Amino acid sequence: MNFSEEINKIPIIKIISSFADESKTEVFMVGGVVRDLILKRKRSDLDFLVIGNSLEFAENVAKQLGIKKVSKFKNFGTAHFRYENFDIEFVGARKESYNRNSRKPIVEDGTFEDDIKRRDFTINAMAISLNKNNFGELIDLFNGYQDLQSKLIRTPLDPFQTFDDDPLRIMRAFRFASQLEFNVDDSIMNAARQMKERLRIVSQERITDEFLKILSSPKPSVGLKLLYDSEVMQIIFPEIHNLAGVDQRQDYHHKDVFLHTLIVVDNISKTTENVWLRFAALVHDIAKPQTKKFVEGIGWTFHGHEELGARMMKNIFHRMKLPMNKLEYVEKLVRLHLRPIALAKEEVTDSAIRRLIVQAGEDLQDLITLCRADITSKNPQKVEMYLANYDAVMKKVLEVQEKDKLREFQSPVRGDEIMRICNLKPSKKVGEIKKAIEDAILDGVIENNYEAAMSYLLKIKDKFLKSEDSK
Ligand code: CTP
């Protein structure tokens, strides 16, 4: 298979290719960039495999392009620079594991095959030659192309060896499955289950990075379910693992909180790319296991789970090294996720609505998005009813906001005029009269103009002045 047409469209390829021949060096485009080229996915990272001295090669290519800044990592045989909007990386073929994030330096230079077989997955272990004699040719030692067609994540070697080189690859398998909506091979699931404890030696930053990539994928439940099924979730996010098996109802309608959560996360992912809103969806019921109680005649209850859940966030954010500037947002959504539905009733007061507006602040729309995603009933009539309830709440929110906007206005008849007409000194009474005029306007009793306000004042003043403390 030949991809010369496709790669010729990439600006830097011609320069690399001619320099490869000039310097008699074998050079390949390799890894994720080849996978994405075949899948027609856009990307800005381009990785090149050099059989020989990658640092020198990168330096020379950069010189030809007039680029001065090349970052070199001698221990790992990698060099990196930016060109136009691309991140360009050159890596020398190596015998050891490919893991550039490990602190362990590479031991020995290797051949093309040595390098390729130590990569994570077959779909990431393809290369395209850049040398003239076979320019554009796909070199696919482990049937990665076939696996791309059959949507399968598989390791080039025995998964025990591939994961031993870098245990994070267990999570990478699930991340790619989630991003691409692929299946993972049974051998990966088996090795993941047996090797999951090895993830404890991986840095939290790398684990969290993969976890957030899963959450950012089009259908996060794919990756989350794999994490759960392989028992990796128990290690990286035990609170989520513990949601499984918590029955919500004692009657015919047994619902597992974990499965419910997966649906909520998928629902919300259809409407938002905001990973923190997705995260809030993931954790909104996180305290259900701790608050679960069986009440005779009612069934299972989870009283206070929203408050306890919000309080659990700080520890989780610390432990998972999540950005602390997102903590308050997630806490708020977890804490308030039951509130809008409680406000759907007819008789709800303006002040209850106002409290929600103030507490949710600028995140009110996100809160409602979460509430809508939280509807997982299979009964379309119920779904419609719940959605209509949220529409009703939002209508009330708009009404109250509109009223409050009006409330900021001043009576067309000002305080000094009220004092003159009523013969009052500055006092509480003046304010009360002014407020009565404003309320009459807000409630639509009189029109919002000077004449109407003045004749209203003349009509009501005696009632106010009758009381003893009028002066
Ligand atoms: N790689 C690997 N093992 C790792 C990390 C990376 O074998 N733990 C190899 C794979 O061949 C991978 C390539 O290095 O394709 C580039 O790694 P990376 O940029 O992390 O992943 P990509 O496959 O490029 O995918 P993405 O950019 O979407 O993360």
Short mmCIF file of C-alpha atoms and ligand atoms in Angstrom, two decimals:
data_model
loop_
_atom_site.label_atom_id
_atom_site.label_comp_id
_atom_site.label_asym_id
_atom_site.label_seq_id
_atom_site.Cartn_x
_atom_site.Cartn_y
_atom_site.Cartn_z
CA MET A 1 0.00 0.00 0.00
CA ASN A 2 1.36 3.42 -0.89
CA PHE A 3 0.52 6.76 0.70
CA SER A 4 2.82 9.06 -1.28
CA GLU A 5 -0.06 11.22 -2.47
CA GLU A 6 -1.32 11.78 1.08
CA ILE A 7 2.05 12.49 2.66
CA ASN A 8 3.14 14.83 -0.14
CA LYS A 9 0.46 17.20 1.11
CA ILE A 10 2.37 17.62 4.40
CA PRO A 11 4.71 20.61 3.96
CA ILE A 12 7.85 19.25 5.67
CA ILE A 13 7.88 15.82 4.03
CA LYS A 14 9.79 16.74 0.85
CA ILE A 15 12.62 18.33 2.82
CA ILE A 16 12.95 15.36 5.17
CA SER A 17 12.80 12.93 2.30
CA SER A 18 15.55 14.57 0.27
CA PHE A 19 17.74 15.00 3.31
CA ALA A 20 17.22 11.32 4.21
CA ASP A 21 18.60 10.28 0.82
CA GLU A 22 21.36 12.86 0.86
CA SER A 23 22.59 11.63 4.23
CA LYS A 24 21.94 7.98 3.35
CA THR A 25 19.69 7.59 6.38
CA GLU A 26 16.54 5.52 6.53
CA VAL A 27 13.66 7.70 7.80
CA PHE A 28 10.01 6.86 8.39
CA MET A 29 6.86 8.61 9.43
CA VAL A 30 5.72 6.51 12.37
CA GLY A 31 3.18 5.83 15.10
CA GLY A 32 -0.01 7.80 15.74
CA VAL A 33 0.52 10.02 12.72
CA VAL A 34 0.29 7.02 10.37
CA ARG A 35 -2.77 5.70 12.18
CA ASP A 36 -4.47 9.09 11.93
CA LEU A 37 -3.51 9.51 8.28
CA ILE A 38 -5.25 6.24 7.45
CA LEU A 39 -8.26 7.19 9.57
CA LYS A 40 -8.24 10.67 7.97
CA ARG A 41 -8.07 12.30 11.41
CA LYS A 42 -6.42 15.72 11.60
CA ARG A 43 -3.38 16.12 13.86
CA SER A 44 -0.56 18.55 14.46
CA ASP A 45 2.10 16.16 15.89
CA LEU A 46 4.32 14.51 13.32
CA ASP A 47 6.70 11.78 14.51
CA PHE A 48 9.64 10.49 12.46
CA LEU A 49 11.75 7.44 13.11
CA VAL A 50 15.41 7.74 12.13
CA ILE A 51 17.61 4.67 11.79
CA GLY A 52 20.77 6.39 12.92
CA ASN A 53 21.55 9.60 14.71
CA SER A 54 18.19 11.30 15.19
CA LEU A 55 19.59 14.37 16.96
CA GLU A 56 21.98 15.20 14.15
CA PHE A 57 19.31 14.51 11.56
CA ALA A 58 16.81 16.83 13.30
CA GLU A 59 19.46 19.51 13.64
CA ASN A 60 20.20 19.42 9.91
CA VAL A 61 16.54 19.48 8.86
CA ALA A 62 15.92 22.40 11.21
CA LYS A 63 18.90 24.26 9.71
CA GLN A 64 17.47 23.87 6.21
CA LEU A 65 14.17 25.29 7.44
CA GLY A 66 15.87 28.21 9.17
CA ILE A 67 14.73 27.00 12.60
CA LYS A 68 17.08 27.80 15.46
CA LYS A 69 15.33 26.24 18.43
CA VAL A 70 15.62 22.45 18.55
CA SER A 71 14.96 20.72 21.90
CA LYS A 72 17.13 17.65 22.26
CA PHE A 73 16.87 14.82 24.78
CA LYS A 74 20.10 12.95 24.41
CA ASN A 75 19.24 10.17 26.85
CA PHE A 76 16.16 9.27 24.86
CA GLY A 77 17.49 10.03 21.41
CA THR A 78 14.67 12.45 20.63
CA ALA A 79 14.70 15.93 19.16
CA HIS A 80 11.78 18.27 18.75
CA PHE A 81 10.98 21.56 17.05
CA ARG A 82 7.95 23.48 15.82
CA TYR A 83 7.42 24.19 12.16
CA GLU A 84 4.46 26.20 10.96
CA ASN A 85 1.61 24.72 13.04
CA PHE A 86 3.25 21.34 13.45
CA ASP A 87 5.09 19.72 16.37
CA ILE A 88 7.88 17.78 14.73
CA GLU A 89 9.68 15.01 16.59
CA PHE A 90 12.54 12.81 15.49
CA VAL A 91 13.35 9.66 17.40
CA GLY A 92 16.21 7.25 16.93
CA ALA A 93 15.36 3.55 16.62
CA ARG A 94 15.81 1.82 19.95
CA LYS A 95 15.90 -1.62 21.40
CA GLU A 96 14.38 -0.81 24.76
CA SER A 97 10.80 0.17 25.45
CA TYR A 98 9.52 3.15 23.55
CA ASN A 99 8.32 4.85 26.70
CA ARG A 100 9.72 8.34 26.53
CA ASN A 101 8.02 9.30 29.76
CA SER A 102 10.03 6.88 31.80
CA ARG A 103 13.04 8.33 33.53
CA LYS A 104 15.01 5.30 32.42
CA PRO A 105 17.33 6.27 29.57
CA ILE A 106 17.45 4.08 26.49
CA VAL A 107 20.20 1.52 26.61
CA GLU A 108 20.97 0.63 23.06
CA ASP A 109 20.29 1.76 19.53
CA GLY A 110 18.17 -0.72 17.65
CA THR A 111 16.94 -1.65 14.20
CA PHE A 112 13.66 -0.61 12.61
CA GLU A 113 12.03 -3.84 13.77
CA ASP A 114 13.41 -3.56 17.33
CA ASP A 115 11.76 -0.17 17.60
CA ILE A 116 8.44 -1.05 16.03
CA LYS A 117 7.79 -4.19 18.06
CA ARG A 118 8.26 -2.33 21.36
CA ARG A 119 5.47 0.10 20.58
CA ASP A 120 2.12 -0.05 22.34
CA PHE A 121 -0.48 -1.19 19.80
CA THR A 122 -0.50 -2.61 16.30
CA ILE A 123 -2.45 0.42 15.05
CA ASN A 124 0.35 2.62 16.41
CA ALA A 125 3.15 0.43 15.07
CA MET A 126 2.88 1.24 11.38
CA ALA A 127 5.44 3.29 9.46
CA ILE A 128 5.58 5.01 6.07
CA SER A 129 8.93 5.15 4.35
CA LEU A 130 10.28 8.54 3.29
CA ASN A 131 13.31 7.34 1.31
CA LYS A 132 13.09 7.66 -2.45
CA ASN A 133 13.34 3.97 -3.32
CA ASN A 134 10.09 3.15 -1.49
CA PHE A 135 8.65 6.60 -0.80
CA GLY A 136 5.14 6.44 0.70
CA GLU A 137 5.16 2.67 1.24
CA LEU A 138 3.29 1.42 4.31
CA ILE A 139 5.37 -0.88 6.45
CA ASP A 140 3.06 -2.83 8.67
CA LEU A 141 4.85 -5.64 10.53
CA PHE A 142 1.98 -6.46 12.89
CA ASN A 143 -1.15 -6.11 10.76
CA GLY A 144 -2.10 -2.74 12.17
CA TYR A 145 -3.92 -1.84 8.96
CA GLN A 146 -6.17 -4.88 9.30
CA ASP A 147 -6.81 -4.01 12.98
CA LEU A 148 -7.78 -0.48 12.00
CA GLN A 149 -10.32 -1.93 9.55
CA SER A 150 -11.71 -4.36 12.12
CA LYS A 151 -11.59 -1.68 14.84
CA LEU A 152 -9.44 -3.70 17.19
CA ILE A 153 -6.84 -2.64 19.77
CA ARG A 154 -4.12 -5.30 19.98
CA THR A 155 -0.51 -5.28 21.17
CA PRO A 156 2.32 -6.21 18.75
CA LEU A 157 3.88 -8.55 21.31
CA ASP A 158 2.41 -10.52 24.19
CA PRO A 159 0.44 -7.86 26.13
CA PHE A 160 2.20 -8.85 29.37
CA GLN A 161 5.48 -7.72 27.83
CA THR A 162 4.03 -4.61 26.20
CA PHE A 163 2.41 -3.53 29.48
CA ASP A 164 5.46 -4.43 31.48
CA ASP A 165 7.44 -1.88 29.44
CA ASP A 166 4.95 0.81 30.45
CA PRO A 167 1.89 -0.06 32.58
CA LEU A 168 0.15 3.15 31.51
CA ARG A 169 -0.44 1.39 28.20
CA ILE A 170 -3.28 -0.48 29.94
CA MET A 171 -5.10 2.83 30.18
CA ARG A 172 -3.96 3.90 26.73
CA ALA A 173 -5.65 0.79 25.30
CA PHE A 174 -8.95 1.86 26.85
CA ARG A 175 -8.40 5.48 25.84
CA PHE A 176 -7.87 4.59 22.18
CA ALA A 177 -10.88 2.24 22.31
CA SER A 178 -12.97 5.12 23.68
CA GLN A 179 -11.65 7.78 21.30
CA LEU A 180 -11.98 5.59 18.20
CA GLU A 181 -14.89 3.42 19.40
CA PHE A 182 -12.81 0.28 18.90
CA ASN A 183 -12.84 -3.03 20.75
CA VAL A 184 -9.91 -4.24 22.80
CA ASP A 185 -8.61 -7.72 22.27
CA ASP A 186 -9.42 -10.28 25.00
CA SER A 187 -5.71 -10.80 25.59
CA ILE A 188 -5.45 -7.13 26.60
CA MET A 189 -8.34 -7.45 29.06
CA ASN A 190 -6.77 -10.51 30.56
CA ALA A 191 -3.34 -8.90 30.97
CA ALA A 192 -4.90 -5.65 32.25
CA ARG A 193 -6.75 -7.54 34.97
CA GLN A 194 -3.63 -9.34 36.08
CA MET A 195 -1.27 -6.38 35.85
CA LYS A 196 -3.52 -3.58 37.12
CA GLU A 197 -1.53 -3.16 40.35
CA ARG A 198 1.45 -2.06 38.27
CA LEU A 199 -0.42 1.16 37.54
CA ARG A 200 0.47 2.22 41.07
CA ILE A 201 4.03 2.91 39.92
CA VAL A 202 2.85 5.24 37.17
CA SER A 203 2.75 8.96 37.93
CA GLN A 204 -0.64 10.41 38.80
CA GLU A 205 -0.24 13.09 36.11
CA ARG A 206 -0.01 10.48 33.34
CA ILE A 207 -2.94 8.49 34.74
CA THR A 208 -5.11 11.58 35.06
CA ASP A 209 -4.18 12.69 31.57
CA GLU A 210 -5.42 9.39 30.11
CA PHE A 211 -8.51 9.44 32.31
CA LEU A 212 -9.48 12.91 31.09
CA LYS A 213 -8.87 11.83 27.51
CA ILE A 214 -11.35 9.00 28.05
CA LEU A 215 -13.83 11.48 29.50
CA SER A 216 -13.28 13.77 26.50
CA SER A 217 -13.97 11.03 23.96
CA PRO A 218 -17.23 11.00 21.98
CA LYS A 219 -18.77 8.20 24.06
CA PRO A 220 -16.86 8.04 27.37
CA SER A 221 -18.81 5.00 28.59
CA VAL A 222 -16.74 2.84 26.24
CA GLY A 223 -13.52 3.62 28.14
CA LEU A 224 -15.15 3.86 31.56
CA LYS A 225 -16.71 0.46 31.16
CA LEU A 226 -13.38 -1.05 30.12
CA LEU A 227 -11.75 0.51 33.17
CA TYR A 228 -14.44 -1.05 35.33
CA ASP A 229 -14.46 -4.48 33.65
CA SER A 230 -10.68 -4.78 33.92
CA GLU A 231 -10.85 -3.66 37.61
CA VAL A 232 -8.46 -0.83 36.78
CA MET A 233 -11.11 1.61 37.99
CA GLN A 234 -10.71 0.17 41.47
CA ILE A 235 -7.13 1.44 41.45
CA ILE A 236 -7.42 4.76 39.69
CA PHE A 237 -10.86 5.91 40.87
CA PRO A 238 -12.26 3.60 43.60
CA GLU A 239 -15.24 5.87 44.35
CA ILE A 240 -16.52 5.32 40.81
CA HIS A 241 -15.82 1.59 41.01
CA ASN A 242 -17.93 1.47 44.18
CA LEU A 243 -21.01 2.83 42.40
CA ALA A 244 -21.55 -0.53 40.78
CA GLY A 245 -24.13 -2.70 42.43
CA VAL A 246 -25.87 0.03 44.40
CA ASP A 247 -29.53 -0.65 43.67
CA GLN A 248 -31.61 2.45 43.42
CA ARG A 249 -34.98 0.80 43.85
CA GLN A 250 -36.14 -2.21 45.68
CA ASP A 251 -39.09 -2.95 43.38
CA TYR A 252 -39.11 -4.10 39.75
CA HIS A 253 -36.82 -1.29 38.68
CA HIS A 254 -33.33 -2.27 39.82
CA LYS A 255 -30.88 0.32 38.63
CA ASP A 256 -27.19 0.17 39.22
CA VAL A 257 -25.74 3.63 39.97
CA PHE A 258 -22.64 2.92 37.88
CA LEU A 259 -24.71 2.01 34.83
CA HIS A 260 -26.94 5.03 35.42
CA THR A 261 -23.82 7.23 35.65
CA LEU A 262 -22.47 5.89 32.36
CA ILE A 263 -25.70 6.89 30.62
CA VAL A 264 -25.63 10.35 32.20
CA VAL A 265 -22.02 10.89 31.06
CA ASP A 266 -22.82 9.74 27.52
CA ASN A 267 -25.94 11.92 27.48
CA ILE A 268 -24.06 15.02 28.54
CA SER A 269 -21.22 14.29 26.13
CA LYS A 270 -23.67 14.67 23.27
CA THR A 271 -24.26 18.26 24.28
CA THR A 272 -20.94 19.52 25.67
CA GLU A 273 -17.20 19.24 25.07
CA ASN A 274 -16.54 20.79 28.50
CA VAL A 275 -14.66 18.01 30.26
CA TRP A 276 -15.43 19.49 33.72
CA LEU A 277 -19.14 19.39 33.06
CA ARG A 278 -18.64 15.79 31.95
CA PHE A 279 -16.63 15.18 35.13
CA ALA A 280 -19.48 16.63 37.21
CA ALA A 281 -21.84 14.19 35.46
CA LEU A 282 -19.48 11.34 36.33
CA VAL A 283 -19.39 12.21 40.03
CA HIS A 284 -22.87 13.63 40.61
CA ASP A 285 -24.06 10.51 42.48
CA ILE A 286 -20.68 9.57 43.93
CA ALA A 287 -21.91 9.57 47.54
CA LYS A 288 -24.85 7.25 46.90
CA PRO A 289 -23.10 4.17 48.30
CA GLN A 290 -22.39 5.95 51.61
CA THR A 291 -25.85 7.46 51.97
CA LYS A 292 -27.85 4.42 50.89
CA LYS A 293 -30.57 3.51 53.35
CA PHE A 294 -33.59 1.26 53.07
CA VAL A 295 -36.77 2.87 54.32
CA GLU A 296 -39.78 0.61 54.79
CA GLY A 297 -42.60 1.58 52.45
CA ILE A 298 -40.37 3.87 50.38
CA GLY A 299 -37.44 1.72 49.27
CA TRP A 300 -33.83 2.80 48.94
CA THR A 301 -33.06 6.40 49.82
CA PHE A 302 -29.85 8.40 49.37
CA HIS A 303 -30.55 11.32 51.60
CA GLY A 304 -27.91 14.05 51.48
CA HIS A 305 -25.82 12.37 48.77
CA GLU A 306 -25.52 15.64 46.86
CA GLU A 307 -23.97 17.47 49.83
CA LEU A 308 -21.66 14.62 50.83
CA GLY A 309 -20.70 14.14 47.17
CA ALA A 310 -19.74 17.81 46.89
CA ARG A 311 -17.63 17.50 50.03
CA MET A 312 -15.81 14.47 48.64
CA MET A 313 -14.53 16.46 45.68
CA LYS A 314 -11.66 18.25 47.42
CA ASN A 315 -9.88 15.02 48.35
CA ILE A 316 -10.47 13.52 44.94
CA PHE A 317 -9.13 16.63 43.21
CA HIS A 318 -6.02 16.54 45.42
CA ARG A 319 -5.42 12.84 44.99
CA MET A 320 -5.94 12.87 41.24
CA LYS A 321 -3.98 16.11 40.82
CA LEU A 322 -6.88 17.72 39.02
CA PRO A 323 -6.74 21.48 38.47
CA MET A 324 -7.89 23.11 41.71
CA ASN A 325 -9.45 26.04 39.85
CA LYS A 326 -12.14 23.61 38.62
CA LEU A 327 -12.98 22.30 42.10
CA GLU A 328 -15.57 24.91 43.01
CA TYR A 329 -17.41 24.46 39.71
CA VAL A 330 -17.65 20.67 40.12
CA GLU A 331 -18.61 20.97 43.81
CA LYS A 332 -21.36 23.41 42.93
CA LEU A 333 -22.88 21.21 40.23
CA VAL A 334 -22.81 18.13 42.47
CA ARG A 335 -24.31 20.05 45.39
CA LEU A 336 -27.11 21.59 43.35
CA HIS A 337 -27.96 18.75 40.98
CA LEU A 338 -31.27 17.93 42.72
CA ARG A 339 -32.35 21.51 43.24
CA PRO A 340 -33.93 22.40 39.88
CA ILE A 341 -36.33 19.47 39.94
CA ALA A 342 -37.46 20.46 43.42
CA LEU A 343 -38.34 23.88 42.00
CA ALA A 344 -40.53 22.56 39.20
CA LYS A 345 -43.67 22.64 41.37
CA GLU A 346 -46.33 25.27 40.64
CA GLU A 347 -46.29 26.88 44.06
CA VAL A 348 -42.55 27.59 44.19
CA THR A 349 -41.82 31.11 45.41
CA ASP A 350 -39.75 33.72 43.64
CA SER A 351 -37.30 33.71 46.52
CA ALA A 352 -36.62 29.95 46.11
CA ILE A 353 -35.90 30.55 42.43
CA ARG A 354 -33.79 33.57 43.33
CA ARG A 355 -31.72 31.45 45.73
CA LEU A 356 -30.95 28.99 42.93
CA ILE A 357 -30.01 31.83 40.58
CA VAL A 358 -27.62 33.25 43.16
CA GLN A 359 -26.10 29.90 44.19
CA ALA A 360 -25.61 28.59 40.67
CA GLY A 361 -24.46 31.97 39.40
CA GLU A 362 -23.00 31.84 35.93
CA ASP A 363 -23.15 28.02 35.94
CA LEU A 364 -26.94 27.78 36.00
CA GLN A 365 -27.15 26.76 32.36
CA ASP A 366 -24.56 24.00 32.95
CA LEU A 367 -26.54 22.82 35.98
CA ILE A 368 -29.66 22.48 33.88
CA THR A 369 -27.63 20.66 31.20
CA LEU A 370 -26.55 18.21 33.91
CA CYS A 371 -30.12 17.79 35.17
CA ARG A 372 -31.36 17.05 31.65
CA ALA A 373 -28.60 14.50 31.13
CA ASP A 374 -29.57 12.91 34.45
CA ILE A 375 -32.90 11.78 32.98
CA THR A 376 -32.26 8.15 32.12
CA SER A 377 -35.78 6.77 32.18
CA LYS A 378 -36.64 4.46 29.29
CA ASN A 379 -40.24 5.63 29.33
CA PRO A 380 -40.55 8.38 26.68
CA GLN A 381 -43.57 9.94 28.40
CA LYS A 382 -41.68 10.29 31.65
CA VAL A 383 -38.68 11.74 29.83
CA GLU A 384 -40.92 14.29 28.18
CA MET A 385 -42.50 15.19 31.49
CA TYR A 386 -39.13 15.65 33.24
CA LEU A 387 -37.79 17.75 30.38
CA ALA A 388 -40.94 19.90 30.51
CA ASN A 389 -40.34 20.38 34.25
CA TYR A 390 -36.88 21.80 33.57
CA ASP A 391 -38.31 24.04 30.88
CA ALA A 392 -40.80 25.30 33.46
CA VAL A 393 -38.00 25.99 35.96
CA MET A 394 -36.00 27.89 33.37
CA LYS A 395 -39.10 29.90 32.48
CA LYS A 396 -39.49 30.86 36.13
CA VAL A 397 -35.80 31.76 36.27
CA LEU A 398 -36.26 34.11 33.33
CA GLU A 399 -39.37 35.64 34.88
CA VAL A 400 -37.63 36.28 38.19
CA GLN A 401 -34.57 37.69 36.43
CA GLU A 402 -36.82 40.00 34.47
CA LYS A 403 -38.60 41.15 37.63
CA ASP A 404 -35.29 41.65 39.42
CA LYS A 405 -34.02 43.74 36.57
CA LEU A 406 -37.09 45.94 37.03
CA ARG A 407 -36.54 46.05 40.76
CA GLU A 408 -33.33 47.92 40.29
CA PHE A 409 -35.30 50.86 38.92
CA GLN A 410 -36.26 53.93 40.93
CA SER A 411 -39.77 55.24 41.44
CA PRO A 412 -40.48 58.10 39.04
CA VAL A 413 -41.56 60.08 42.13
CA ARG A 414 -38.41 60.67 44.15
CA GLY A 415 -37.93 60.75 47.95
CA ASP A 416 -37.74 64.56 48.34
CA GLU A 417 -41.04 64.95 46.55
CA ILE A 418 -42.65 62.31 48.77
CA MET A 419 -41.37 64.20 51.83
CA ARG A 420 -42.75 67.51 50.51
CA ILE A 421 -46.19 66.18 49.60
CA CYS A 422 -46.58 64.10 52.74
CA ASN A 423 -44.89 66.63 54.97
CA LEU A 424 -42.40 64.06 56.20
CA LYS A 425 -38.85 64.34 57.47
CA PRO A 426 -36.31 61.85 56.12
CA SER A 427 -37.48 58.60 57.70
CA LYS A 428 -38.26 54.91 57.18
CA LYS A 429 -41.77 55.88 56.15
CA VAL A 430 -40.47 57.72 53.06
CA GLY A 431 -38.76 54.52 51.92
CA GLU A 432 -41.90 52.49 52.55
CA ILE A 433 -44.03 54.82 50.45
CA LYS A 434 -41.45 54.80 47.67
CA LYS A 435 -41.37 51.00 47.71
CA ALA A 436 -45.18 50.84 47.58
CA ILE A 437 -45.09 52.94 44.40
CA GLU A 438 -42.36 50.74 42.90
CA ASP A 439 -44.27 47.56 43.78
CA ALA A 440 -47.41 48.94 42.17
CA ILE A 441 -45.44 49.48 38.97
CA LEU A 442 -43.75 46.05 39.16
CA ASP A 443 -47.06 44.33 39.80
CA GLY A 444 -48.66 46.16 36.89
CA VAL A 445 -51.16 48.06 39.06
CA ILE A 446 -50.07 51.39 37.61
CA GLU A 447 -48.04 52.44 34.62
CA ASN A 448 -44.38 53.27 34.87
CA ASN A 449 -44.53 57.07 34.47
CA TYR A 450 -44.49 60.20 36.62
CA GLU A 451 -48.17 61.08 36.39
CA ALA A 452 -49.36 57.58 37.30
CA ALA A 453 -46.87 57.40 40.20
CA MET A 454 -47.91 60.83 41.50
CA SER A 455 -51.64 60.10 41.47
CA TYR A 456 -50.93 56.72 43.12
CA LEU A 457 -48.94 58.52 45.83
CA LEU A 458 -51.84 60.88 46.50
CA LYS A 459 -54.17 57.90 46.73
CA ILE A 460 -52.10 55.88 49.21
CA LYS A 461 -50.43 58.56 51.32
CA ASP A 462 -53.18 58.85 53.94
CA LYS A 463 -53.07 55.14 54.63
CA PHE A 464 -49.35 55.42 55.38
CA LEU A 465 -49.62 58.64 57.34
CA LYS A 466 -52.34 57.29 59.60
CA SER A 467 -49.92 55.18 61.59
CA GLU A 468 -48.49 56.85 64.69
CA ASP A 469 -44.81 56.89 63.81
CA SER A 470 -45.47 58.94 60.70
CA LYS A 471 -43.21 61.83 61.63
N1 CTP B 1 4.02 5.02 22.25
C1 CTP B 1 4.14 3.79 22.85
N2 CTP B 1 3.92 3.67 24.19
C2 CTP B 1 3.57 4.73 24.94
C3 CTP B 1 3.45 5.98 24.33
C4 CTP B 1 3.68 6.10 22.98
O1 CTP B 1 4.45 2.83 22.20
N3 CTP B 1 3.35 4.59 26.23
C5 CTP B 1 4.32 5.14 20.79
C6 CTP B 1 3.16 4.74 19.89
O2 CTP B 1 3.70 4.20 18.73
C7 CTP B 1 2.48 6.06 19.61
C8 CTP B 1 3.68 7.00 19.53
O3 CTP B 1 4.60 6.50 20.48
O4 CTP B 1 1.74 6.07 18.43
C9 CTP B 1 3.36 8.46 19.82
O5 CTP B 1 2.87 8.57 21.12
P1 CTP B 1 1.74 9.59 21.57
O6 CTP B 1 2.00 10.90 20.93
O7 CTP B 1 1.64 9.51 23.04
O8 CTP B 1 0.40 8.94 21.01
P2 CTP B 1 -0.26 8.99 19.60
O9 CTP B 1 -0.40 7.58 19.11
O10 CTP B 1 0.46 9.93 18.72
O11 CTP B 1 -1.73 9.46 19.88
P3 CTP B 1 -2.28 10.81 20.51
O12 CTP B 1 -1.48 11.91 19.94
O13 CTP B 1 -3.71 10.81 20.13
O14 CTP B 1 -2.09 10.65 21.98
#
